[in-house]
Amino acid sequence: MKKTITLLLTGVLLLSSLFSCQSDKNTTTTTGTTANPVTSTPSGATNDLDLSPVEEVSYFRNPVLSSKKVGDGLGDPFVMRYNGRFYLYVTGTGIKCWSSDDLVNWKYEGLSSRSPVTEIAYAPEVYYYNGYFYMYTSPAGNGHYVLRSDSPTGPFEPITENLGMVIDGSVFIDNNGKWFFYTAGGNAIESYLMDSPSSFKFSGPMNVTSMNGWTEGPMLVYHDGYYYMTYTGNHYLSRTYRINYVSSSRSPTSLAEPENNPVLISTDDSIHNIGHSSTVKGPDLDSYYIVYHSTSDNGMNRDVNIDRIVFNGTRMDIMGPNTSKQQVPDMPDIYAHFSTDESLDGWSLNGSMASSGGFGLSAGSTLISNEGFKGNFTAEYNVTKIPNGGKAGAIFSYTDDKNFGSCVFDPATQKVIVTITENGKSTVTEMKMVQSFKEDVKFDCLQSMQIEKKDNVYTFYMNDRELGQLESTLPSGAIGYIAEGADANFGFIGGTGAVGGQGSANQYKTVSKKNGLIPATSYTTGSFPTVVKSKINAVVAEEGNVLNYRVYAAQNGKYDLAAKYFTGDGAPDAKMEVYVDGQKVTDVALAGCEKYATAISREIPLTQGEHTVSFKLVSGSASFVSFTLQQNVAVKSLEWDYSKSTDNSAYSDGAFIVKNGVLTLNGSYPSGKRLYGEDNWGDYTVEVEVSPVNKINCGLMVRATNPGTPCFWDKEPTAMESEAGADWVQGYYVGLTSTGVTLGKQNYGYKALKSAKLTVQTGKTYTLKVVCEGANIKVYVDDQLYIDYTDTAPYLQGRIGVRTYQCQTSFDNLKVYK
């Protein structure tokens, strides 16, 4: 919970150790500029259920910008954060621009360019560097132009001729100041080194970034020691348009694919054609959000959506796609958009304001917040001008004039100088500024600084590029600005009492029919240790410990729980209890396991609205990565005997026909899949009579969601597309082959899990039965058990169905029951 922590500043605040002469104190108090109360970092694992009062929060629904309301398509959205505000650009004519303070409420700023090269501009992206904003865009998909402006809203004018490089150019600036350019490249994203903001050298294709054909929309970010690149594939007019990612701790070009791709996909009627994303730091400075387009109809008018990103080591997860209510992104706990007419209520001025244009401090002056932080925090500072002979920058962790830190830009030496003063004794550390193209950093324009405190480690950034770390026992405190040697000007300042995504603890995680991710690290009370396993952080809970989480249930109903955990090598079984708002609802057994496993519990009741969901370890210990709560739809006992010409399938591709009392798939490309039931069915038994006609590769699908093929929204899948998309679904396939029975996992690809030998012949009928219970799947042929498999990362819910691949087959008497 957020708590107000006020620093009582008594007397005149004298920072005598920072400068030799001090102007007269001049404190201005008018209207307030600080935001929410500040979060206190808890200490010690808790054994208590969180029954604290719930603060009032605001919610929004995707899309945050609708093409129906705007009157134009909103494809390929890119969001840039600059001086505490966000700027959105989309594919279109003249490149429309919007601005926002919170990523939800957007103000139209007009056309950012009227240049002829932007008459049909694809995927514009904008990056700030040394006083200029550089735009990269492709005219109708034919190469790239670089445009430049001195304002994020334009006007942008070309500074290059057409440079080629296909489409979807995206810039990344590494911690060492090197610039990289990524573009679409057919079967894989291509990378380039940059000699300037407008010159490029081809490096080669990134072969790990292939998505079954055309691959586009790259963007790379760096967070907490790892590089993450998102990219998009298939085609924007296909329901199977989706977002993947790769990650690495090594370099921005040596990236590896994780197991949880696609990271964002939906092919159903409410939202589909999801793709071409950008990633941006949230308004609270601690969170990250993905911005992407989608459609909710079978048309080309795309909408803009945002969902929260969860980074965890090499892994990235997205709390989406979310079409239900979700909490509005948090603003910083302390912040101000300083300008010439902005008040200083909530801040203490020591010295005087500068007389020069813009918001400034005179030499030897400081401005410090009246509220501060206890424990971890993240802060950002923006210096807009430092004259010759001056230094300016940040005050952090201020409690009094003998205990504080400062971090200032020194333009003359091109260094950042960090001074930490404890009990009146100062330690000075110099860090070289992040430079690009062997150019000096300019200070007649804005330069940004970020500071993170996690435990006793302070990490310093310049323009989001990491400078270095210092260990210090200096406790947290207030934040502010300082000018030394000359007057200086400043912009946005903000800080949040969280670091590395800890702020998600204060947010309600939406659980619904479509998604329900709850990161284990987002607990509300206590302080739990973490352990790294497979380069992923897991929260360690011992017997008696309670993990409390804020949850918003989108609908009344029963929800299925999946807990991803491990207990350790040779550890015994554990057990946890689940509570909703302090009331116990179920027990969950956690089988002892050295590697990650998933425990599933069904039908936990939740009413629509805000809740605290608690997990209490009542025996043993376990380390958790995540929990998922997803609404369950009760399984109905149904049977399809195909005596009628229609069977009310929920999805179908391939040449299926209902004829002569059976379901048949044949033709020149005898491949396809046909699904029935509900996406939110959990545990069930399904069986069918299978009669292979020629080749043998046919069977059942269970827990299947997000089916599709490479076809466009306005066309039926062709036979060839059905074959190409045979595994374009998320779920399990249980199939018969000429040598036996097999169980595999489909995830826009295929991974074999387990098989058993069995002589299968054409012209014969087999009864195939699959029992899905929790993470366990049992497979029977003619009532004999052949496969008994427990998946460590199981699909939680999904439809049933039938599938063939290059195999003429008939199906009959398909049944499902609880």
PDB file of C-alpha atoms in Angstrom, residues 72 89-97 108 110-126 133-149 153-162:
ATOM      1  CA  ASP A  72      -8.748   7.125 -39.716  1.00  0.00           C
ATOM      2  CA  TYR A  89       2.888   8.578 -34.262  1.00  0.00           C
ATOM      3  CA  VAL A  90       1.051   6.219 -36.644  1.00  0.00           C
ATOM      4  CA  THR A  91       1.137   5.079 -40.246  1.00  0.00           C
ATOM      5  CA  GLY A  92      -0.823   7.457 -42.439  1.00  0.00           C
ATOM      6  CA  THR A  93      -0.855  10.605 -44.528  1.00  0.00           C
ATOM      7  CA  GLY A  94       1.265  13.422 -43.114  1.00  0.00           C
ATOM      8  CA  ILE A  95       2.028  11.469 -39.925  1.00  0.00           C
ATOM      9  CA  LYS A  96      -0.503  12.410 -37.284  1.00  0.00           C
ATOM     10  CA  CYS A  97       0.794  13.064 -33.762  1.00  0.00           C
ATOM     11  CA  TYR A 108      -4.272  15.435 -31.010  1.00  0.00           C
ATOM     12  CA  GLY A 110      -1.923  17.735 -35.696  1.00  0.00           C
ATOM     13  CA  LEU A 111       0.257  16.641 -38.605  1.00  0.00           C
ATOM     14  CA  SER A 112       3.900  16.361 -37.630  1.00  0.00           C
ATOM     15  CA  SER A 113       5.039  16.553 -41.260  1.00  0.00           C
ATOM     16  CA  ARG A 114       3.657  17.839 -44.554  1.00  0.00           C
ATOM     17  CA  SER A 115       6.631  16.762 -46.618  1.00  0.00           C
ATOM     18  CA  PRO A 116       5.753  14.951 -49.884  1.00  0.00           C
ATOM     19  CA  VAL A 117       7.750  11.923 -48.688  1.00  0.00           C
ATOM     20  CA  THR A 118       5.190  11.443 -45.884  1.00  0.00           C
ATOM     21  CA  GLU A 119       2.095  11.428 -48.095  1.00  0.00           C
ATOM     22  CA  ILE A 120       1.768   7.705 -47.365  1.00  0.00           C
ATOM     23  CA  ALA A 121       4.160   7.179 -44.466  1.00  0.00           C
ATOM     24  CA  TYR A 122       4.689   3.684 -43.081  1.00  0.00           C
ATOM     25  CA  ALA A 123       5.638   3.000 -39.456  1.00  0.00           C
ATOM     26  CA  PRO A 124       7.129   6.353 -38.391  1.00  0.00           C
ATOM     27  CA  GLU A 125       9.450   6.253 -35.373  1.00  0.00           C
ATOM     28  CA  VAL A 126      10.999   9.302 -33.653  1.00  0.00           C
ATOM     29  CA  PHE A 133      14.162  14.778 -33.150  1.00  0.00           C
ATOM     30  CA  TYR A 134      14.890  12.281 -35.929  1.00  0.00           C
ATOM     31  CA  MET A 135      12.039  10.523 -37.710  1.00  0.00           C
ATOM     32  CA  TYR A 136      12.471   7.291 -39.664  1.00  0.00           C
ATOM     33  CA  THR A 137       9.676   6.322 -42.023  1.00  0.00           C
ATOM     34  CA  SER A 138       9.030   4.530 -45.283  1.00  0.00           C
ATOM     35  CA  PRO A 139       7.016   6.098 -48.142  1.00  0.00           C
ATOM     36  CA  ALA A 140       4.335   3.520 -49.010  1.00  0.00           C
ATOM     37  CA  GLY A 141       6.754   0.753 -48.101  1.00  0.00           C
ATOM     38  CA  ASN A 142       9.485   1.825 -50.530  1.00  0.00           C
ATOM     39  CA  GLY A 143      12.711   2.347 -48.614  1.00  0.00           C
ATOM     40  CA  HIS A 144      13.402   4.856 -45.851  1.00  0.00           C
ATOM     41  CA  TYR A 145      13.791   8.587 -45.353  1.00  0.00           C
ATOM     42  CA  VAL A 146      15.237  10.325 -42.310  1.00  0.00           C
ATOM     43  CA  LEU A 147      13.484  13.553 -41.298  1.00  0.00           C
ATOM     44  CA  ARG A 148      14.410  16.033 -38.576  1.00  0.00           C
ATOM     45  CA  SER A 149      12.698  18.584 -36.351  1.00  0.00           C
ATOM     46  CA  THR A 153       5.309  17.559 -32.818  1.00  0.00           C
ATOM     47  CA  GLY A 154       7.186  18.761 -35.907  1.00  0.00           C
ATOM     48  CA  PRO A 155       7.346  19.991 -38.519  1.00  0.00           C
ATOM     49  CA  PHE A 156       9.678  17.201 -39.684  1.00  0.00           C
ATOM     50  CA  GLU A 157      11.604  17.794 -42.906  1.00  0.00           C
ATOM     51  CA  PRO A 158      13.702  15.274 -44.874  1.00  0.00           C
ATOM     52  CA  ILE A 159      17.477  15.361 -44.430  1.00  0.00           C
ATOM     53  CA  THR A 160      18.224  12.362 -46.702  1.00  0.00           C
ATOM     54  CA  GLU A 161      17.213  10.902 -50.026  1.00  0.00           C
ATOM     55  CA  ASN A 162      15.551   7.482 -50.102  1.00  0.00           C
TER      56      ASN A 162
END
